[in-house]
Short mmCIF file of C-alpha atoms in Angstrom, two decimals:
data_model
loop_
_atom_site.label_atom_id
_atom_site.label_comp_id
_atom_site.label_asym_id
_atom_site.label_seq_id
_atom_site.Cartn_x
_atom_site.Cartn_y
_atom_site.Cartn_z
CA UNK A 1 0.55 -0.50 0.09
CA UNK A 2 1.21 3.36 -1.42
CA UNK A 3 1.94 5.65 1.77
CA UNK A 4 -1.14 8.17 3.03
CA UNK A 5 -4.01 6.02 1.37
CA UNK A 6 -5.64 3.58 2.61
CA UNK A 7 -4.17 0.26 3.03
CA UNK A 8 -4.94 -2.91 0.00
CA UNK A 9 -5.33 -6.23 1.04
CA UNK A 10 -5.30 -9.62 0.45
CA UNK A 11 -5.33 -12.15 2.16
CA UNK A 12 -8.05 -12.59 5.17
CA UNK A 13 -7.59 -14.19 8.44
CA UNK A 14 -10.41 -13.17 8.19
CA UNK A 15 -13.25 -10.19 8.39
CA UNK A 16 -14.67 -7.82 11.20
CA UNK A 17 -18.52 -7.46 9.35
CA UNK A 18 -18.97 -3.53 9.11
CA UNK A 19 -18.34 -2.22 12.04
CA UNK A 20 -18.20 1.21 13.34
CA UNK A 21 -14.84 2.95 13.55
CA UNK A 22 -13.16 3.67 17.39
CA UNK A 23 -11.94 7.38 17.41
CA UNK A 24 -9.14 8.15 18.63
CA UNK A 25 -8.43 10.60 21.60
CA UNK A 26 -5.48 12.88 22.52
CA UNK A 27 -5.94 14.00 25.97
CA UNK A 28 -6.56 18.13 26.51
CA UNK A 29 -4.21 19.65 28.15
CA UNK A 30 -4.56 22.71 29.86
CA UNK A 31 -2.56 25.89 29.68
CA UNK A 32 -1.07 26.90 33.20
CA UNK A 33 -2.40 30.68 33.61
CA UNK A 34 1.31 33.29 35.41
CA UNK A 35 0.97 34.23 38.69
CA UNK A 36 1.09 37.66 37.33
CA UNK A 37 -2.72 37.15 35.74
CA UNK A 38 -5.41 39.64 36.81
CA UNK A 39 -7.68 38.77 39.70
CA UNK A 40 -10.69 39.02 37.98
CA UNK A 41 -9.59 37.07 34.25
CA UNK A 42 -11.70 34.29 33.31
CA UNK A 43 -10.10 30.93 33.58
CA UNK A 44 -8.35 30.06 30.32
CA UNK A 45 -10.53 27.11 28.35
CA UNK A 46 -9.34 24.03 27.75
CA UNK A 47 -7.94 23.15 24.22
CA UNK A 48 -9.20 21.83 21.63
CA UNK A 49 -8.54 18.21 21.11
CA UNK A 50 -5.65 17.91 19.42
CA UNK A 51 -5.94 15.79 15.98
CA UNK A 52 -4.11 12.60 15.56
CA UNK A 53 -1.03 12.56 12.74
CA UNK A 54 -1.67 9.99 10.09
CA UNK A 55 -0.18 6.90 10.46
CA UNK A 56 2.32 5.88 7.45
CA UNK A 57 4.27 3.06 7.64
CA UNK A 58 8.08 3.21 7.23
CA UNK A 59 11.41 0.82 5.75
CA UNK A 60 11.60 -0.25 9.12
CA UNK A 61 7.82 -1.57 9.63
CA UNK A 62 9.45 -3.82 6.46
CA UNK A 63 10.87 -7.40 8.19
CA UNK A 64 13.44 -9.10 5.61
CA UNK A 65 12.54 -12.64 6.33
CA UNK A 66 8.81 -11.50 5.91
CA UNK A 67 9.91 -9.93 2.56
CA UNK A 68 12.75 -13.21 1.48
CA UNK A 69 9.15 -16.11 2.79
CA UNK A 70 7.26 -13.75 0.15
CA UNK A 71 9.22 -13.48 -2.88
CA UNK A 72 9.41 -17.50 -2.52
CA UNK A 73 6.32 -18.07 -1.45
CA UNK A 74 5.92 -16.34 -5.00
CA UNK A 75 8.13 -18.22 -6.69
CA UNK A 76 6.04 -21.52 -5.34
CA UNK A 77 2.66 -20.43 -6.85
CA UNK A 78 4.28 -19.95 -10.18
CA UNK A 79 5.38 -22.46 -11.09
CA UNK A 80 1.62 -24.61 -10.12
CA UNK A 81 1.40 -22.95 -13.18
CA UNK A 82 4.56 -23.65 -14.71
CA UNK A 83 5.34 -26.17 -15.88
CA UNK A 84 2.63 -27.89 -12.89
CA UNK A 85 -0.21 -27.28 -14.02
CA UNK A 86 0.45 -27.62 -17.74
CA UNK A 87 2.08 -30.87 -17.11
CA UNK A 88 -0.21 -32.02 -15.25
CA UNK A 89 -3.37 -30.90 -17.60
CA UNK A 90 -0.54 -32.12 -20.56
CA UNK A 91 -1.02 -35.90 -19.47
CA UNK A 92 -4.31 -36.68 -19.50
CA UNK A 93 -5.60 -35.03 -22.91
CA UNK A 94 -4.53 -36.91 -25.83
CA UNK A 95 -1.12 -37.36 -27.87
CA UNK A 96 -1.98 -35.09 -30.48
CA UNK A 97 -3.48 -32.60 -27.98
CA UNK A 98 -0.38 -32.49 -25.65
CA UNK A 99 1.15 -29.71 -26.96
CA UNK A 100 -1.59 -27.02 -27.22
CA UNK A 101 -2.59 -27.86 -23.49
CA UNK A 102 1.50 -26.51 -22.78
CA UNK A 103 1.17 -23.09 -24.94
CA UNK A 104 -2.22 -22.59 -23.78
CA UNK A 105 -1.41 -22.67 -20.31
CA UNK A 106 1.69 -20.55 -20.39
CA UNK A 107 0.35 -17.95 -22.94
CA UNK A 108 -2.71 -17.46 -20.46
CA UNK A 109 0.90 -17.02 -17.43
CA UNK A 110 1.81 -15.02 -19.43
CA UNK A 111 -0.92 -12.23 -21.06
CA UNK A 112 -2.32 -12.46 -17.43
CA UNK A 113 0.86 -10.71 -15.71
CA UNK A 114 0.75 -8.44 -18.18
CA UNK A 115 -2.92 -7.53 -17.58
CA UNK A 116 -2.24 -8.14 -13.92
CA UNK A 117 0.00 -5.22 -13.76
CA UNK A 118 -1.99 -3.11 -16.66
CA UNK A 119 -5.46 -2.40 -14.51
CA UNK A 120 -5.59 -6.17 -13.12
CA UNK A 121 -3.58 -4.75 -9.60
CA UNK A 122 -5.38 -1.44 -9.61
CA UNK A 123 -9.04 -3.39 -9.65
CA UNK A 124 -8.32 -5.62 -7.52
CA UNK A 125 -6.58 -3.87 -4.38
CA UNK A 126 -7.75 0.09 -4.73
CA UNK A 127 -11.30 0.94 -3.75
CA UNK A 128 -10.41 4.69 -5.21
CA UNK A 129 -11.42 6.01 -7.79
CA UNK A 130 -13.98 3.48 -8.18
CA UNK A 131 -18.25 4.06 -8.48
CA UNK A 132 -18.93 0.88 -6.91
CA UNK A 133 -15.85 0.82 -4.56
CA UNK A 134 -17.08 -2.53 -2.40
CA UNK A 135 -17.29 -4.36 -5.94
CA UNK A 136 -14.08 -3.38 -7.91
CA UNK A 137 -11.46 -0.60 -7.43
CA UNK A 138 -10.44 2.21 -9.64
CA UNK A 139 -7.62 2.32 -11.82
CA UNK A 140 -5.20 5.33 -9.48
CA UNK A 141 -2.61 2.29 -9.91
CA UNK A 142 -3.50 1.00 -13.50
CA UNK A 143 0.14 0.47 -14.56
CA UNK A 144 1.38 0.54 -11.27
CA UNK A 145 1.61 4.24 -10.47
CA UNK A 146 2.31 5.42 -7.23
CA UNK A 147 3.80 2.03 -6.75
CA UNK A 148 7.82 2.13 -6.14
CA UNK A 149 10.32 0.81 -4.21
CA UNK A 150 9.12 3.54 -0.88
CA UNK A 151 5.41 2.37 -1.06
CA UNK A 152 4.39 -0.68 1.31
CA UNK A 153 1.79 -3.20 1.47
CA UNK A 154 0.28 -4.01 4.91
CA UNK A 155 0.06 -7.65 6.77
CA UNK A 156 -2.25 -8.72 9.39
CA UNK A 157 -0.06 -7.18 11.41
CA UNK A 158 -0.70 -3.98 13.39
CA UNK A 159 3.07 -1.90 12.32
CA UNK A 160 4.34 -5.08 10.48
CA UNK A 161 4.41 -4.51 6.41
CA UNK A 162 6.18 -5.67 2.87
CA UNK A 163 7.70 -3.77 -0.01
CA UNK A 164 4.70 -3.26 -1.94
CA UNK A 165 6.37 -4.68 -5.10
CA UNK A 166 6.64 -7.93 -2.80
CA UNK A 167 2.51 -7.91 -2.57
CA UNK A 168 2.39 -6.79 -6.25
CA UNK A 169 4.27 -10.18 -7.42
CA UNK A 170 2.34 -12.55 -4.79
CA UNK A 171 -1.55 -11.75 -5.80
CA UNK A 172 -0.07 -11.30 -9.65
CA UNK A 173 1.06 -15.13 -9.79
CA UNK A 174 -2.74 -15.79 -7.96
CA UNK A 175 -3.81 -13.94 -11.68
CA UNK A 176 -1.71 -16.17 -13.47
CA UNK A 177 -2.51 -19.25 -12.68
CA UNK A 178 -6.67 -19.19 -12.21
CA UNK A 179 -7.75 -18.55 -15.34
CA UNK A 180 -4.92 -21.70 -16.29
CA UNK A 181 -7.66 -23.39 -14.62
CA UNK A 182 -10.16 -22.67 -16.33
CA UNK A 183 -9.03 -24.50 -19.68
CA UNK A 184 -8.75 -27.66 -18.60
CA UNK A 185 -12.93 -28.47 -18.61
CA UNK A 186 -12.86 -27.73 -22.36
CA UNK A 187 -9.46 -29.21 -23.50
CA UNK A 188 -9.00 -30.30 -27.13
CA UNK A 189 -11.93 -28.17 -28.23
CA UNK A 190 -11.59 -24.28 -28.20
CA UNK A 191 -9.51 -22.36 -30.66
CA UNK A 192 -6.21 -21.22 -29.49
CA UNK A 193 -7.10 -17.22 -29.54
CA UNK A 194 -10.33 -16.34 -28.50
CA UNK A 195 -9.80 -18.51 -25.75
CA UNK A 196 -6.80 -15.53 -24.58
CA UNK A 197 -9.85 -13.25 -25.87
CA UNK A 198 -11.72 -14.81 -23.25
CA UNK A 199 -9.20 -14.75 -20.42
CA UNK A 200 -8.36 -11.06 -20.66
CA UNK A 201 -12.68 -10.00 -20.75
CA UNK A 202 -12.32 -12.77 -17.52
CA UNK A 203 -9.98 -11.84 -15.69
CA UNK A 204 -11.41 -7.99 -16.24
CA UNK A 205 -15.09 -8.78 -15.28
CA UNK A 206 -14.82 -11.72 -13.53
CA UNK A 207 -11.96 -12.94 -11.80
CA UNK A 208 -10.43 -8.55 -10.47
CA UNK A 209 -14.14 -8.43 -8.92
CA UNK A 210 -14.27 -11.26 -6.94
CA UNK A 211 -10.72 -10.82 -5.65
CA UNK A 212 -11.46 -6.85 -4.79
CA UNK A 213 -14.79 -8.22 -2.64
CA UNK A 214 -13.36 -11.18 -1.00
CA UNK A 215 -9.56 -10.03 -0.19
CA UNK A 216 -9.79 -5.61 -0.54
CA UNK A 217 -9.29 -4.40 3.01
CA UNK A 218 -7.75 -0.72 4.46
CA UNK A 219 -5.28 -2.88 6.53
CA UNK A 220 -4.68 -3.53 10.74
CA UNK A 221 -3.69 -0.47 11.12
CA UNK A 222 -6.74 1.92 8.91
CA UNK A 223 -9.60 -0.09 9.49
CA UNK A 224 -10.55 1.70 12.49
CA UNK A 225 -10.42 5.25 11.10
CA UNK A 226 -11.68 3.75 7.41
CA UNK A 227 -14.54 1.23 8.37
CA UNK A 228 -16.40 0.60 5.51
CA UNK A 229 -12.85 0.83 3.08
CA UNK A 230 -13.14 -3.08 2.24
CA UNK A 231 -14.88 -6.18 -0.37
CA UNK A 232 -18.49 -6.61 -0.52
CA UNK A 233 -17.42 -10.49 1.10
CA UNK A 234 -14.83 -8.87 3.18
CA UNK A 235 -17.27 -6.79 4.79
CA UNK A 236 -20.02 -9.77 5.26
CA UNK A 237 -16.64 -11.19 7.66
CA UNK A 238 -16.68 -14.03 4.90
CA UNK A 239 -13.34 -16.32 5.11
CA UNK A 240 -11.22 -17.05 2.99
CA UNK A 241 -7.00 -17.66 3.51
CA UNK A 242 -5.88 -18.33 0.25
CA UNK A 243 -8.81 -18.68 -2.72
CA UNK A 244 -12.01 -21.21 -2.35
CA UNK A 245 -14.32 -18.74 -3.58
CA UNK A 246 -11.28 -16.89 -5.15
CA UNK A 247 -9.62 -18.88 -7.88
CA UNK A 248 -11.45 -22.62 -7.26
CA UNK A 249 -14.76 -22.40 -6.87
CA UNK A 250 -14.44 -18.86 -9.55
CA UNK A 251 -12.25 -21.24 -12.07
CA UNK A 252 -14.39 -23.91 -11.63
CA UNK A 253 -18.15 -22.66 -12.71
CA UNK A 254 -16.62 -20.54 -15.49
CA UNK A 255 -14.94 -24.00 -16.82
CA UNK A 256 -18.32 -25.80 -16.30
CA UNK A 257 -19.72 -22.88 -18.37
CA UNK A 258 -17.21 -23.45 -21.08
CA UNK A 259 -17.71 -26.92 -21.36
CA UNK A 260 -21.93 -26.55 -21.67
CA UNK A 261 -21.48 -24.27 -23.82
CA UNK A 262 -19.04 -25.59 -26.82
CA UNK A 263 -20.09 -29.17 -26.27
CA UNK A 264 -18.88 -32.37 -25.22
CA UNK A 265 -15.58 -33.22 -27.37
CA UNK A 266 -16.14 -35.62 -31.07
CA UNK A 267 -16.33 -39.28 -28.97
CA UNK A 268 -17.48 -38.49 -25.95
CA UNK A 269 -19.02 -41.49 -24.89
CA UNK A 270 -18.85 -43.42 -27.37
CA UNK A 271 -14.85 -43.80 -27.68
CA UNK A 272 -12.55 -44.31 -25.03
CA UNK A 273 -10.34 -41.19 -24.34
CA UNK A 274 -7.77 -42.11 -21.84
CA UNK A 275 -4.75 -39.97 -20.33
CA UNK A 276 -2.18 -40.34 -22.57
CA UNK A 277 0.92 -40.04 -19.52
CA UNK A 278 -0.67 -40.01 -15.80
CA UNK A 279 4.00 -40.13 -15.21
CA UNK A 280 3.57 -36.36 -16.54
CA UNK A 281 0.21 -35.92 -15.09
CA UNK A 282 1.24 -37.90 -11.51
CA UNK A 283 5.40 -35.07 -11.75
CA UNK A 284 2.47 -32.00 -12.80
CA UNK A 285 0.47 -32.93 -9.17
CA UNK A 286 3.53 -33.69 -6.75
CA UNK A 287 4.30 -30.24 -8.23
CA UNK A 288 1.38 -28.63 -7.75
CA UNK A 289 1.49 -29.96 -3.68
CA UNK A 290 5.68 -28.35 -3.11
CA UNK A 291 4.05 -25.14 -4.92
CA UNK A 292 1.02 -25.57 -2.76
CA UNK A 293 2.77 -24.33 0.34
CA UNK A 294 3.95 -21.01 -1.35
CA UNK A 295 -0.21 -20.15 -2.17
CA UNK A 296 -1.20 -21.13 1.48
CA UNK A 297 1.03 -20.46 3.75
CA UNK A 298 2.25 -16.94 2.10
CA UNK A 299 -0.98 -16.15 2.30
CA UNK A 300 -0.47 -15.56 5.81
CA UNK A 301 1.58 -12.78 3.74
CA UNK A 302 4.33 -13.01 6.91
CA UNK A 303 7.11 -15.88 8.14
CA UNK A 304 5.09 -16.71 11.57
CA UNK A 305 3.29 -19.31 12.92
CA UNK A 306 0.33 -18.75 10.85
CA UNK A 307 2.21 -19.25 7.82
CA UNK A 308 3.01 -23.20 9.48
CA UNK A 309 -0.61 -23.56 10.77
CA UNK A 310 -1.54 -23.56 7.09
CA UNK A 311 1.76 -24.63 5.63
CA UNK A 312 0.85 -27.94 8.16
CA UNK A 313 -2.96 -28.33 7.55
CA UNK A 314 -1.34 -28.17 3.78
CA UNK A 315 0.58 -31.46 4.20
CA UNK A 316 -2.03 -33.17 6.32
CA UNK A 317 -5.50 -32.22 4.64
CA UNK A 318 -3.99 -33.14 0.79
CA UNK A 319 -2.73 -36.57 2.22
CA UNK A 320 -5.92 -37.60 3.75
CA UNK A 321 -7.88 -36.51 0.85
CA UNK A 322 -5.63 -38.40 -1.81
CA UNK A 323 -5.61 -41.49 1.01
CA UNK A 324 -9.44 -41.34 1.17
CA UNK A 325 -9.71 -41.52 -2.90
CA UNK A 326 -8.07 -44.28 -3.29
CA UNK A 327 -9.89 -46.21 -0.13
CA UNK A 328 -13.47 -45.26 -1.91
CA UNK A 329 -12.19 -46.67 -5.45
CA UNK A 330 -10.74 -49.90 -3.56
CA UNK A 331 -14.57 -50.13 -2.38
CA UNK A 332 -16.52 -49.44 -5.53
CA UNK A 333 -13.46 -50.15 -8.01
CA UNK A 334 -11.55 -53.24 -6.13
CA UNK A 335 -8.13 -51.03 -7.66
CA UNK A 336 -6.83 -48.12 -6.25
CA UNK A 337 -5.88 -45.98 -9.23
CA UNK A 338 -2.89 -43.64 -9.69
CA UNK A 339 -5.50 -41.30 -11.68
CA UNK A 340 -7.46 -41.14 -8.88
CA UNK A 341 -4.94 -40.32 -5.92
CA UNK A 342 -3.56 -37.84 -8.45
CA UNK A 343 -7.78 -36.29 -8.10
CA UNK A 344 -7.96 -36.18 -4.23
CA UNK A 345 -4.80 -34.54 -3.68
CA UNK A 346 -5.81 -31.97 -5.61
CA UNK A 347 -8.84 -32.17 -4.67
CA UNK A 348 -7.56 -31.86 -1.02
CA UNK A 349 -5.02 -29.00 -2.14
CA UNK A 350 -8.49 -26.67 -3.53
CA UNK A 351 -10.51 -27.48 -0.05
CA UNK A 352 -7.53 -26.37 2.69
CA UNK A 353 -7.35 -23.77 0.95
CA UNK A 354 -9.41 -21.58 2.08
CA UNK A 355 -9.55 -22.63 5.42
CA UNK A 356 -5.95 -23.38 5.40
CA UNK A 357 -4.95 -20.26 8.52
CA UNK A 358 -7.95 -21.09 10.31
CA UNK A 359 -8.44 -25.27 10.85
CA UNK A 360 -7.02 -27.12 13.58
CA UNK A 361 -4.76 -29.84 11.92
CA UNK A 362 -7.08 -32.35 12.88
CA UNK A 363 -10.17 -30.76 11.31
CA UNK A 364 -7.94 -29.83 7.84
CA UNK A 365 -7.88 -34.15 8.40
CA UNK A 366 -11.25 -34.29 8.29
CA UNK A 367 -12.65 -31.84 5.38
CA UNK A 368 -9.21 -33.41 2.84
CA UNK A 369 -10.73 -36.26 3.44
CA UNK A 370 -15.05 -35.11 3.34
CA UNK A 371 -13.87 -33.33 0.12
CA UNK A 372 -12.45 -36.50 -1.40
CA UNK A 373 -15.37 -37.99 -1.38
CA UNK A 374 -18.16 -35.21 -2.27
CA UNK A 375 -15.70 -34.66 -5.29
CA UNK A 376 -15.50 -38.25 -6.17
CA UNK A 377 -19.41 -38.47 -6.55
CA UNK A 378 -19.41 -35.20 -8.85
CA UNK A 379 -16.22 -36.73 -10.98
CA UNK A 380 -17.63 -40.20 -11.21
CA UNK A 381 -21.44 -39.91 -11.01
CA UNK A 382 -22.83 -36.66 -10.92
CA UNK A 383 -21.30 -35.47 -14.52
CA UNK A 384 -22.05 -38.71 -16.19
CA UNK A 385 -25.82 -38.58 -15.01
CA UNK A 386 -25.88 -34.97 -16.61
CA UNK A 387 -23.81 -36.37 -19.60
CA UNK A 388 -21.44 -32.93 -19.71
CA UNK A 389 -17.89 -33.33 -20.83
CA UNK A 390 -15.66 -31.46 -18.02
CA UNK A 391 -12.49 -32.84 -19.92
CA UNK A 392 -10.17 -32.61 -17.01
CA UNK A 393 -12.90 -32.10 -13.71
CA UNK A 394 -11.98 -28.56 -13.29
CA UNK A 395 -15.64 -28.06 -11.64
CA UNK A 396 -15.72 -31.60 -10.29
CA UNK A 397 -13.09 -30.79 -8.16
CA UNK A 398 -12.27 -26.77 -8.71
CA UNK A 399 -15.98 -25.99 -7.96
CA UNK A 400 -17.27 -28.58 -6.20
CA UNK A 401 -13.68 -28.93 -3.92
CA UNK A 402 -14.43 -24.95 -3.75
CA UNK A 403 -17.75 -24.60 -2.33
CA UNK A 404 -16.31 -27.79 0.38
CA UNK A 405 -13.63 -26.46 1.48
CA UNK A 406 -15.19 -22.66 1.96
CA UNK A 407 -18.06 -23.55 3.17
CA UNK A 408 -15.99 -26.02 5.74
CA UNK A 409 -14.16 -23.09 6.60
CA UNK A 410 -17.41 -21.95 8.73
CA UNK A 411 -16.54 -25.09 11.08
CA UNK A 412 -13.54 -25.78 10.99
CA UNK A 413 -12.99 -21.86 12.18
CA UNK A 414 -14.62 -22.62 15.57
CA UNK A 415 -11.89 -21.78 18.57
CA UNK A 416 -14.15 -24.72 20.09
CA UNK A 417 -12.57 -27.38 17.81
CA UNK A 418 -9.47 -25.94 17.84
CA UNK A 419 -10.18 -23.16 15.29
CA UNK A 420 -8.23 -19.77 15.01
CA UNK A 421 -11.89 -17.95 14.47
CA UNK A 422 -11.69 -14.59 13.16
CA UNK A 423 -9.99 -11.76 14.40
CA UNK A 424 -12.07 -7.70 14.58
CA UNK A 425 -9.31 -5.30 12.58
CA UNK A 426 -11.68 -1.96 13.45
CA UNK A 427 -10.16 -1.92 17.00
CA UNK A 428 -6.93 0.30 16.50
CA UNK A 429 -5.17 -2.58 17.51
CA UNK A 430 -6.10 -5.68 16.32
CA UNK A 431 -8.58 -8.35 18.93
CA UNK A 432 -9.76 -11.43 18.52
CA UNK A 433 -13.97 -11.67 17.71
CA UNK A 434 -16.61 -13.46 19.34
CA UNK A 435 -17.09 -16.93 16.83
CA UNK A 436 -20.85 -17.68 15.76
CA UNK A 437 -19.98 -20.71 14.45
CA UNK A 438 -24.58 -21.01 12.07
CA UNK A 439 -23.72 -17.47 11.59
CA UNK A 440 -20.58 -17.75 10.31
CA UNK A 441 -21.24 -20.73 8.10
CA UNK A 442 -24.15 -18.60 6.67
CA UNK A 443 -21.81 -16.60 5.55
CA UNK A 444 -19.49 -18.68 3.68
CA UNK A 445 -22.78 -19.61 2.26
CA UNK A 446 -23.85 -16.37 1.22
CA UNK A 447 -19.89 -15.69 -0.21
CA UNK A 448 -20.25 -19.52 -2.33
CA UNK A 449 -23.05 -18.14 -4.20
CA UNK A 450 -22.14 -14.70 -4.52
CA UNK A 451 -19.08 -16.04 -6.83
CA UNK A 452 -21.59 -18.57 -8.30
CA UNK A 453 -23.57 -16.26 -9.83
CA UNK A 454 -20.92 -13.32 -10.39
CA UNK A 455 -18.65 -15.68 -12.22
CA UNK A 456 -21.32 -18.21 -13.87
CA UNK A 457 -22.98 -14.93 -15.16
CA UNK A 458 -19.86 -13.57 -16.77
CA UNK A 459 -18.24 -16.57 -17.83
CA UNK A 460 -21.82 -17.35 -19.80
CA UNK A 461 -21.79 -13.81 -21.39
CA UNK A 462 -17.96 -13.89 -22.86
CA UNK A 463 -18.48 -17.50 -23.81
CA UNK A 464 -21.66 -16.71 -25.86
CA UNK A 465 -20.11 -13.59 -27.13
CA UNK A 466 -17.13 -15.03 -28.82
CA UNK A 467 -19.26 -18.43 -29.63
CA UNK A 468 -21.60 -16.32 -32.20
CA UNK A 469 -18.38 -13.83 -33.38
CA UNK A 470 -15.04 -15.58 -34.31
CA UNK A 471 -16.53 -18.72 -32.16
CA UNK A 472 -14.95 -20.92 -29.85
CA UNK A 473 -14.07 -24.82 -31.82
CA UNK A 474 -12.50 -25.77 -34.55
CA UNK A 475 -14.24 -27.29 -37.14
CA UNK A 476 -14.90 -30.89 -37.40
CA UNK A 477 -11.34 -32.44 -39.27
CA UNK A 478 -9.20 -29.95 -37.02
CA UNK A 479 -10.78 -31.61 -33.78
CA UNK A 480 -10.37 -35.30 -35.04
CA UNK A 481 -6.76 -34.54 -36.80
CA UNK A 482 -5.62 -32.99 -32.67
CA UNK A 483 -4.99 -29.55 -32.09
CA UNK A 484 -1.11 -29.94 -31.85
CA UNK A 485 -0.67 -29.02 -36.20
CA UNK A 486 -3.82 -27.55 -36.69
CA UNK A 487 -3.35 -24.43 -33.39
CA UNK A 488 0.91 -24.52 -34.04
CA UNK A 489 2.17 -26.22 -36.38
CA UNK A 490 4.08 -28.64 -34.13
CA UNK A 491 3.72 -32.50 -32.34
CA UNK A 492 4.36 -32.53 -29.05
CA UNK A 493 6.68 -35.79 -29.77
CA UNK A 494 8.45 -36.44 -32.77
CA UNK A 495 8.97 -40.59 -32.73
#
């Protein structure tokens, strides 16, 4: 956050929903009267209350350990996109479409980084210059105007700051991976150029507003003086530590809309379409898990105990989900599969994301296992019943896992079950708030519903507009030949 401006901010140990600001009072000094004052002279009036000096963050409030950790965490999150997600998705498609998926993910990451620099950061993490500051920010920091090595971004602790560039970088990596997740829902049947156009528009009208609504707030040293300076869902008190709504539900719902608008692959449900390289998928899933430690533990914005809590929860919830999926397959199919195990691992990673900094490790394990069970049901049963072609189960794992995790956060954050509760940042010094289990769960449900409605509407409009203008889907001949040669003039393998 820039000196002297309202601080903007991400992730979310938790929010106090619209509480009134507390005034800072200065003592009222009374000037002593001189001894020679005339006897009848009236007493001097009390001086008016002195106005407190505005808070200004300084370089002394920056911890080098926090900076080092956040830069490492940013690199880990970028690793999740390239190469992890690209390899994970690439191994799941057929050989003739392998290169196209790699190219789609890589290009989306490149484009998203530039869009984030140009207007994304400003839309997500400012509130000035916007007609609807609770929904999205303005363009005051477009092209990082006013951001330099002497501006700062708040953490979740009073008097602790990061260089603003560090915060911009960390959040940029989230903006890069989110639209890249979407492509798995309609892999093997989308044209390259319309996909990139969709990415730019979807980030502008879906990702940035949702990120703003969930993660924007004034910062712990400023919110008490600006008690309404926050995004809509933050103000409601929705808890989302690292992106259950912003990243996974957002991308998963967009993917579902896309696969419905584009339609199923030629031969879907009539010919086999097995993954061409599960070894590559296993490598991608493993790198995703490693990168996710930066994704979740980094979302606390400091190298402290809450980062460690998010780290261990990311570890054990994911492990529980992977085991749960394998056990379910053993019961249902009599054979646990590698594809099932990595699907469970990703489901666990998705589900713990919003709860990583709130849950006790014991409840994190339960959340991971429950998410694995629910995602298994959607991937293997619901998809077949409804006959939609979610190619790589973006909806079944990211949207459904994100919904389970987001609502589950309302339960696992309960201090009575070892959770961290929520922090009241409207006080000059942040303090623990009173936790209401039923109220928090209902708030989480409202946050999920808002995200689904917002991104579903935006995605539908964009996909339909592109479908009926420049077209989304390649010709039948191109799709049957494979996108690698037709779209990119290359093959993934030349043997």
